[in-house]
XYZ file of C-alpha atoms in Angstrom:
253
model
C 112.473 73.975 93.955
C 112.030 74.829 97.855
C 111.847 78.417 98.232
C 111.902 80.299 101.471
C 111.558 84.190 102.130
C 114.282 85.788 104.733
C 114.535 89.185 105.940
C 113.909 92.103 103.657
C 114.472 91.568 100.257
C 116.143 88.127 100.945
C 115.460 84.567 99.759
C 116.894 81.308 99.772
C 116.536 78.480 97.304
C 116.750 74.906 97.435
C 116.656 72.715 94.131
C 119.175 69.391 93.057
C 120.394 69.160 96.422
C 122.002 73.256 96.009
C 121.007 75.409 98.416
C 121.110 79.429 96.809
C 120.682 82.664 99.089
C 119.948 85.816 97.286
C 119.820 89.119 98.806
C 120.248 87.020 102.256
C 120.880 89.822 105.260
C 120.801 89.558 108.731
C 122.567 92.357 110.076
C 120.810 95.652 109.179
C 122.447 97.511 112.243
C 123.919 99.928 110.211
C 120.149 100.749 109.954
C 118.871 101.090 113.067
C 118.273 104.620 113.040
C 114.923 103.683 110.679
C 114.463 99.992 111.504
C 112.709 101.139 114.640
C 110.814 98.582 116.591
C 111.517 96.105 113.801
C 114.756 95.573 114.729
C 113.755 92.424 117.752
C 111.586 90.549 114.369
C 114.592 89.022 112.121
C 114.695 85.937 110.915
C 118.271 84.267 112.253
C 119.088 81.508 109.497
C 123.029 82.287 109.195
C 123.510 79.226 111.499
C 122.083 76.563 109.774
C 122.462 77.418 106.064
C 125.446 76.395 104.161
C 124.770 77.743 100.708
C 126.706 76.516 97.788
C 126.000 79.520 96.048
C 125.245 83.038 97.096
C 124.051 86.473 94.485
C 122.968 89.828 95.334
C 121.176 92.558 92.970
C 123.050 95.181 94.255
C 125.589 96.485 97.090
C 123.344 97.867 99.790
C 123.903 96.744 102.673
C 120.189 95.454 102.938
C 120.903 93.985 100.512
C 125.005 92.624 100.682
C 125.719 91.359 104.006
C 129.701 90.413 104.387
C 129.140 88.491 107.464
C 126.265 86.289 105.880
C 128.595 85.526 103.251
C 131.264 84.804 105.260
C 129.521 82.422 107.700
C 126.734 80.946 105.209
C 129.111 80.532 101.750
C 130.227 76.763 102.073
C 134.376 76.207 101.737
C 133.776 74.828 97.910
C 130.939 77.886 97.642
C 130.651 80.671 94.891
C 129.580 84.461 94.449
C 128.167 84.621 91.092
C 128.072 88.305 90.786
C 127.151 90.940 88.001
C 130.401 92.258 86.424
C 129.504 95.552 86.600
C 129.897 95.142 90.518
C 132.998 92.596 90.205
C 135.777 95.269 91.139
C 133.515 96.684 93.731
C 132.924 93.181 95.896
C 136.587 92.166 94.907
C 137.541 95.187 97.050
C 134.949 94.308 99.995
C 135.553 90.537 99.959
C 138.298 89.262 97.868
C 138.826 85.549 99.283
C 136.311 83.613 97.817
C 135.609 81.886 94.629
C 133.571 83.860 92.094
C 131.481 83.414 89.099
C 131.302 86.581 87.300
C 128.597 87.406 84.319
C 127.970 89.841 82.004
C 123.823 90.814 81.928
C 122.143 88.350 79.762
C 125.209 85.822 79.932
C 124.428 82.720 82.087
C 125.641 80.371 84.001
C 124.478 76.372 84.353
C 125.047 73.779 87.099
C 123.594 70.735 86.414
C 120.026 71.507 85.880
C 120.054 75.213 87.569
C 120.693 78.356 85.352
C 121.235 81.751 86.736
C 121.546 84.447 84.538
C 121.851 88.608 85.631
C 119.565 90.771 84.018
C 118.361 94.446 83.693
C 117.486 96.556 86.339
C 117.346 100.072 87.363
C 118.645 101.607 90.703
C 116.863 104.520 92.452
C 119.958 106.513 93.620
C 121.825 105.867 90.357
C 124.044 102.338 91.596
C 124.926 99.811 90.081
C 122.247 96.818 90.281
C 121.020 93.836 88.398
C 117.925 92.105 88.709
C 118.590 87.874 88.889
C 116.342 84.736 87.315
C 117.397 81.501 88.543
C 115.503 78.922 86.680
C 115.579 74.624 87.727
C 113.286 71.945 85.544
C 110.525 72.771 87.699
C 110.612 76.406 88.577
C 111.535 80.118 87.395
C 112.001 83.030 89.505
C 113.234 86.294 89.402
C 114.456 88.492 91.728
C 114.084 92.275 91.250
C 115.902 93.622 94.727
C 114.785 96.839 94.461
C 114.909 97.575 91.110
C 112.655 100.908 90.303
C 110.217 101.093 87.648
C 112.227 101.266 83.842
C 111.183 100.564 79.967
C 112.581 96.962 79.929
C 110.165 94.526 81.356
C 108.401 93.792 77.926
C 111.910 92.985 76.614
C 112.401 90.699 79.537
C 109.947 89.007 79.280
C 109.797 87.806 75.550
C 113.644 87.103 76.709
C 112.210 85.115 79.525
C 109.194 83.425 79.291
C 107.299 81.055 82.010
C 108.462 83.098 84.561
C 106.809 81.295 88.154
C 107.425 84.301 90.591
C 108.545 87.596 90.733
C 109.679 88.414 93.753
C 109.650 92.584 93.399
C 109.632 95.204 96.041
C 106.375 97.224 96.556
C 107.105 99.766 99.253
C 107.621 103.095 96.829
C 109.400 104.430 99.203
C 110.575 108.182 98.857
C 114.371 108.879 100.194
C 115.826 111.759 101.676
C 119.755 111.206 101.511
C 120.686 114.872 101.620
C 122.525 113.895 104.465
C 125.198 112.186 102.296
C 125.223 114.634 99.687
C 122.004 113.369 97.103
C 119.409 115.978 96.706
C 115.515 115.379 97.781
C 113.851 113.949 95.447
C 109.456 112.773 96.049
C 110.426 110.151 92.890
C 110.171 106.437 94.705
C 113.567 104.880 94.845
C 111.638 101.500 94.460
C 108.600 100.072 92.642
C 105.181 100.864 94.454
C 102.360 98.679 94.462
C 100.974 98.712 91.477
C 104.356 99.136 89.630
C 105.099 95.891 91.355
C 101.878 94.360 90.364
C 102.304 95.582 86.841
C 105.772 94.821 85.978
C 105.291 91.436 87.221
C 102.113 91.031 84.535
C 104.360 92.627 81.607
C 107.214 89.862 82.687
C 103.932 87.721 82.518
C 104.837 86.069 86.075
C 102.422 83.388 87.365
C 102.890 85.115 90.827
C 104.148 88.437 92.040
C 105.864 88.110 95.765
C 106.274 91.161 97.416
C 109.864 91.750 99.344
C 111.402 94.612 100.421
C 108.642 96.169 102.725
C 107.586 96.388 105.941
C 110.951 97.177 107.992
C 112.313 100.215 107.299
C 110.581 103.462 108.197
C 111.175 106.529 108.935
C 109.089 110.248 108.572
C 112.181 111.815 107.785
C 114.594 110.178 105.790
C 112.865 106.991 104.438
C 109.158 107.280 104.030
C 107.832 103.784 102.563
C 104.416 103.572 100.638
C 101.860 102.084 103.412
C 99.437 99.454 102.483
C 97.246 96.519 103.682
C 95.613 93.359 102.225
C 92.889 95.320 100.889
C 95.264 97.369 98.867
C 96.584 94.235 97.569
C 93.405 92.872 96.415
C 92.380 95.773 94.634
C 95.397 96.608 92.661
C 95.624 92.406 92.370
C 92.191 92.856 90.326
C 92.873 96.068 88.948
C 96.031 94.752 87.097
C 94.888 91.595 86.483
C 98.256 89.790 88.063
C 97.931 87.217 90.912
C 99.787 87.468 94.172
C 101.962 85.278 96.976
C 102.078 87.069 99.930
C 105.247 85.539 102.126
C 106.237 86.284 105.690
C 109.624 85.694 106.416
C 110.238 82.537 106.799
C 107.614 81.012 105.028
C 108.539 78.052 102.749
C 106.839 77.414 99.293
C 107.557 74.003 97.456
C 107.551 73.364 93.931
C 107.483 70.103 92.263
């Protein structure tokens, strides 16, 4: 499996000639007002990926990008979406083929398995976490699930899990603006909840996603931290790390 890390929270994979994009966004515009300088840094991959298959945790758009779907998602392509969000992204895109699961239920092409699986959103959403799993490689995808009491039964579910790709900014939200009271709770995992759910779903790796872009003093104030923070809690947990920048490449064979 070729894996590469995109903007945000995104990834794409490559395995048995299939090329995968999860979380994949390249237009956070609708962000701007905490993307600050950040904003000039994005990885542009939309025009050269043709992905046979594209899956998203959840419908934020950091995390659900129409336009990457419509320009990336091949003419023979497939959503393989959660059914929990099925009537929600028939409504926002209702033209393309889809593979729809139930958590738990997977789906198999060839030698690649994808399967949906618990997660928890910080504002209450709907969201599923994702492991996609070829005969060299598992991984799964978190997008920005929060901290919950199901990542022991995940992984005796899922063992030989490779990488966890988790987000680690903790960030506290302040949506009062459209209508959800203040709350200092992190809408995401933090560091160490990061580094420690990936050791309960007894990942070889944790890879951090979903920091680093967004800030803002106001309305989205992101846990800070630097490699020395990542050592320590590293050691302190006792769960080894992959730090990627965006578009970095790791190859598995």
């Amino acid at each position: 499996m070729e894996i590469q890390k995109l903007n945000w929270a995104g990834i794409k994979l490559v395995s048995q000639n299939k090329t995968i994009l999860i979380d994949a966004v390249e237009d956070f515009s609708y962000y701007k007002p905490v993307l600050g300088d950040a904003v000039e840094e994005l990885l542009k991959f939309s025009d050269h990926v043709q992905a046979d298959y594209i899956l998203f945790t959840h419908l934020h758009l950091d995390h659900f990008d129409k336009n990457v779907i419509r320009k990336c998602l091949k003419k023979d392509g497939k959503l393989i979406v959660y059914s929990g969000l099925e009537p929600f992204v028939r409504k926002l895109i209702d033209d393309v083929q889809m593979i729809v699961l139930n958590l738990d239920e997977t789906f198999t092409d060839g030698n690649i398995t994808f399967k949906p699986v618990f997660a928890m959103d910080g504002v209450g959403e709907i969201q599923s976490s994702w492991i996609v799993e070829d005969p060299t490689t598992k991984i799964f995808h978190g997008g920005d699930t929060i901290w919950h009491n199901q990542f022991w039964k995940l992984a005796k579910e899922n063992p030989n899990i490779d990488y966890a790709f988790l987000p680690v900014n903790g960030v506290v939200v302040n949506f009062e603006v459209i209508g959800l009271e203040y709350s200092p709770v992190p809408a995401s995992l933090n560091l160490k909840e990061a580094f420690t759910a990936a050791h309960l779903l007894h990942a070889k790796k944790l890879v951090p996603i979903h920091y680093g872009l967004f800030a803002h003093e106001k309305f989205y104030i992101p846990q800070v931290f630097d490699g020395h923070d990542l050592k320590n809690v590293s050691e302190e947990v006792g769960q080894e790390y992959l730090l990627l920048k965006d578009g970095d490449m790791l190859i598995e064979s």
